[in-house]
Tab-separated table of C-alpha atoms in Angstrom:
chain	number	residue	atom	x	y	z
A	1	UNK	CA	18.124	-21.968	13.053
A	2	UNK	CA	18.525	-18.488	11.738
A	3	UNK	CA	15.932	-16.662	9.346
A	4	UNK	CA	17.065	-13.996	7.348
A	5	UNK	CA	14.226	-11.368	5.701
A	6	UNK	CA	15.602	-9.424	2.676
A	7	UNK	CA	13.859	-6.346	1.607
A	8	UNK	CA	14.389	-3.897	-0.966
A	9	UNK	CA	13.025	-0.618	-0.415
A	10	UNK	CA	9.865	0.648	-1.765
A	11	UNK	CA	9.265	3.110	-4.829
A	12	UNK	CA	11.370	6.010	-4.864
A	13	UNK	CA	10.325	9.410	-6.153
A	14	UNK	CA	12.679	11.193	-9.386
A	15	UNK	CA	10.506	14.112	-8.257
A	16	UNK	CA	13.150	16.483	-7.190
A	17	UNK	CA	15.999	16.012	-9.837
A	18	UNK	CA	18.398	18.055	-7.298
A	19	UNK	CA	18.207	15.675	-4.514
A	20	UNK	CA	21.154	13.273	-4.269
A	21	UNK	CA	20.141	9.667	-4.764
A	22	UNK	CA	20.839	9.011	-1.184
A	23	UNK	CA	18.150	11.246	-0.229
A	24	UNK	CA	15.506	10.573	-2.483
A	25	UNK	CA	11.935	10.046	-0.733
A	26	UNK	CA	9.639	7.497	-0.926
A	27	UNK	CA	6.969	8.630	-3.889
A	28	UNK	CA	3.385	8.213	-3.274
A	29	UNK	CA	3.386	4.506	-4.474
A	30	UNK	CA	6.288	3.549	-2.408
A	31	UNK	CA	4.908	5.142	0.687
A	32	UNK	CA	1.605	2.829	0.250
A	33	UNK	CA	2.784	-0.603	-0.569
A	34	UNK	CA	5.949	-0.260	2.221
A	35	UNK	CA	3.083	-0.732	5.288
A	36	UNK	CA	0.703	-2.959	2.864
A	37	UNK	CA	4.160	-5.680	2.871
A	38	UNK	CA	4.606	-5.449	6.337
A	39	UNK	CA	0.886	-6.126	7.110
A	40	UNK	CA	1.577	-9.360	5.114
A	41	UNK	CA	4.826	-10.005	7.300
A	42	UNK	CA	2.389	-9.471	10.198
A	43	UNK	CA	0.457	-11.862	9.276
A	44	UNK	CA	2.831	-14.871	8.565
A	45	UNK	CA	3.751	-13.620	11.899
A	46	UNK	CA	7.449	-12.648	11.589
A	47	UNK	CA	8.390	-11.257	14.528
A	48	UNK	CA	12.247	-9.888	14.342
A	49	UNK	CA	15.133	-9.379	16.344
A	50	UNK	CA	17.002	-7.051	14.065
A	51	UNK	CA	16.070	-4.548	11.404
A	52	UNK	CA	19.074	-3.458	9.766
A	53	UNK	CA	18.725	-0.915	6.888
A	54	UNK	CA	20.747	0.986	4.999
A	55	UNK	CA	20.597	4.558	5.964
A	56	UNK	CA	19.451	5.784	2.300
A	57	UNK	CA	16.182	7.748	2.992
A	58	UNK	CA	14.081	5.371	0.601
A	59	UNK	CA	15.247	2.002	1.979
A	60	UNK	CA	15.048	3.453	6.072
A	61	UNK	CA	11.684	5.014	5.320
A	62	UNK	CA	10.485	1.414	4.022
A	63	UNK	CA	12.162	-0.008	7.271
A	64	UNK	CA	10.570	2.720	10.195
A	65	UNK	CA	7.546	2.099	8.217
A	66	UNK	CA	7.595	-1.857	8.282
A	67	UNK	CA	8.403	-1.644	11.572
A	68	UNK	CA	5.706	0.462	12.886
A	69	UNK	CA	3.460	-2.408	11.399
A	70	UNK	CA	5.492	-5.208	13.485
A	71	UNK	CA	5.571	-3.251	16.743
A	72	UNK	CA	9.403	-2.913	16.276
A	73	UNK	CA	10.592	0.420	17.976
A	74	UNK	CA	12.522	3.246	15.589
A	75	UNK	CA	15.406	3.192	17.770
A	76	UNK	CA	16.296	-0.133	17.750
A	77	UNK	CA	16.817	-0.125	13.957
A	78	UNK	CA	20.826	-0.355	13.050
A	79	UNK	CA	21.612	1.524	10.033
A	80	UNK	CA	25.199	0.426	8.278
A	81	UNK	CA	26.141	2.688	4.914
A	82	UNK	CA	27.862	-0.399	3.728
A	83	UNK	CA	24.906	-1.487	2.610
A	84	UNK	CA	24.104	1.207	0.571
A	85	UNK	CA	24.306	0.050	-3.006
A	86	UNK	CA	26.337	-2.956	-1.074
A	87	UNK	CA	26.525	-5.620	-3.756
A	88	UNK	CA	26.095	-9.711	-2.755
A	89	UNK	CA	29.940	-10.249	-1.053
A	90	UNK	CA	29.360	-6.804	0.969
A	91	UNK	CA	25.738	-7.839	2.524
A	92	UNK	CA	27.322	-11.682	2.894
A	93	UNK	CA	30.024	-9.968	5.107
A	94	UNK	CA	27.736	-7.358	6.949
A	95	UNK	CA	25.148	-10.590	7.310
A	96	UNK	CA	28.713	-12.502	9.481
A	97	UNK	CA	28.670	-9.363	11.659
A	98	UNK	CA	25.232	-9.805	13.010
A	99	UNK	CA	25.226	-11.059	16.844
A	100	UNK	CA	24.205	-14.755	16.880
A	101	UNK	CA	21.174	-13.564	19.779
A	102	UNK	CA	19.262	-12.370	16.686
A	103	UNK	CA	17.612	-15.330	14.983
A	104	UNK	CA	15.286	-13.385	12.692
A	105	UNK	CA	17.371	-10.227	11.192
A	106	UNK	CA	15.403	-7.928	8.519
A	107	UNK	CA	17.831	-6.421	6.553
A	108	UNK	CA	16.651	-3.291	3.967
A	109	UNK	CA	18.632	-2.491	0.659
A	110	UNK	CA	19.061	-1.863	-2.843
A	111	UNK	CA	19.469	-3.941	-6.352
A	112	UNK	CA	20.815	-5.077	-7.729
A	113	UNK	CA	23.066	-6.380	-4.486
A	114	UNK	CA	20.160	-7.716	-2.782
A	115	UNK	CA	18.840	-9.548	-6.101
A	116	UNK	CA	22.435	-11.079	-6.668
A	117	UNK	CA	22.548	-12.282	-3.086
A	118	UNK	CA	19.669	-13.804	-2.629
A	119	UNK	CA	20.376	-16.074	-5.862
A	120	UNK	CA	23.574	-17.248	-3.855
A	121	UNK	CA	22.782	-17.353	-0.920
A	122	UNK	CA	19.399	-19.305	-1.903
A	123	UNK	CA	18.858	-22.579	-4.013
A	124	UNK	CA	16.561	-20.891	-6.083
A	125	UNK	CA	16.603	-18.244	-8.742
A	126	UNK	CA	14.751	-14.465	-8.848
A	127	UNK	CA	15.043	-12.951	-11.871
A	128	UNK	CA	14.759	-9.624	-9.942
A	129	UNK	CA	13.725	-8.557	-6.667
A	130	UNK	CA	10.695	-5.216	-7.236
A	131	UNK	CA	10.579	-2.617	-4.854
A	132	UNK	CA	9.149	-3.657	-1.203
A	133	UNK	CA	9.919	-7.454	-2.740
A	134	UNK	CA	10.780	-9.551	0.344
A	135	UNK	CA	12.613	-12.826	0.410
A	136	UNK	CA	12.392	-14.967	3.217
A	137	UNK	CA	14.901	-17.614	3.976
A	138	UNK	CA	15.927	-20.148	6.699
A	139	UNK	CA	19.180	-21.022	7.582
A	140	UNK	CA	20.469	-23.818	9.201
A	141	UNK	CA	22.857	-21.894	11.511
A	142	UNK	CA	24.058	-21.559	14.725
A	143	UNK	CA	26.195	-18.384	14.350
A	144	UNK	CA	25.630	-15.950	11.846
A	145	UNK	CA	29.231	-16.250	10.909
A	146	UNK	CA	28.179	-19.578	9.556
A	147	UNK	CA	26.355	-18.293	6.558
A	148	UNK	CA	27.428	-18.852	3.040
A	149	UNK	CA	26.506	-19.111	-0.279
A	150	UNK	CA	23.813	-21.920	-1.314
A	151	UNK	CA	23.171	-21.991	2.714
A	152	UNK	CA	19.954	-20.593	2.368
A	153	UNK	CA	16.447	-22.483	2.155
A	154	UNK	CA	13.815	-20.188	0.230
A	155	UNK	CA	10.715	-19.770	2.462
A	156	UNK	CA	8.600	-17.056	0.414
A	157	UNK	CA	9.064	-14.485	-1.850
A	158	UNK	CA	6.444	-11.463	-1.905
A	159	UNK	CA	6.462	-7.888	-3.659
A	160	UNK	CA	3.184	-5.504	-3.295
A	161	UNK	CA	1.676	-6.936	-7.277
A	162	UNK	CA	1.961	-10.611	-6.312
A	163	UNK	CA	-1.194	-12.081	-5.433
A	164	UNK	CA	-0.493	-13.091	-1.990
């Protein structure tokens, strides 16, 4: 059994127009609800193997700082720019790469990729998928290379104005 955590990264800041979009920060509402989500991971007591993020500043920030709530260490976190602005059949094939020892993988990125996979991987629909929204989802796997579309059982999905 595999369990696969999906999270898109927290607010962003349009502050500094000459940044790139790769670089854009976290703005102040970002950089609060990114620990408040992983408090709530905390306590449904998710305890992963893998974080895997992609290495745009807003989605790794929301990653380092999710992980300093679940006592992951910094330099265990994989980065992969694939998944930057990676839509559903790019995370599906970076998802096959992961090594079958991890059976609960985090994985940090951006919509609208994350929203579209999640409705095929899932047997459920999200219309869309806020920032710090997480969707939880169990997989009846043995290998990672296993996965597929409609292989996915939804477990929970959160975001920081739900009401969980």
């Amino acid at each position: 059994m595999k369990k696969l955590i999906v999270i898109r990264h927290a607010k962003s800041s349009w502050d500094n127009l000459q940044l790139s979009d790769f670089d854009r920060p976290l703005n102040e509402r970002g950089e609060r609800d990114a620990p408040r989500m992983g408090k709530r991971l905390k306590e449904k007591r998710i305890v992963p193997d893998l974080l895997l993020s992609s290495p745009a500043n807003r989605a790794l920030t929301t990653c380092e700082k999710i992980a300093d709530i679940l006592g992951y260490p910094k330099e265990k976190i994989k980065t992969d720019r694939e998944l930057y602005h990676a839509g559903e059949e790019e995370i599906l094939h970076i998802i096959k790469k992961n090594n079958d020892k991890h059976d609960v993988v985090l994985i940090f990125g951006h919509n609208p990729g994350l929203t579209d996979f999640v409705n095929k991987l899932t047997d459920t629909f999200i219309d869309n998928v806020p920032t710090c929204g997480i969707v939880a989802c169990s997989l009846n796997l043995n290998s990672w290379k296993e996965i597929g579309w409609g292989k996915g059982k939804l477990d929970f999905f959160d975001f920081p104005k739900s009401k969980a």
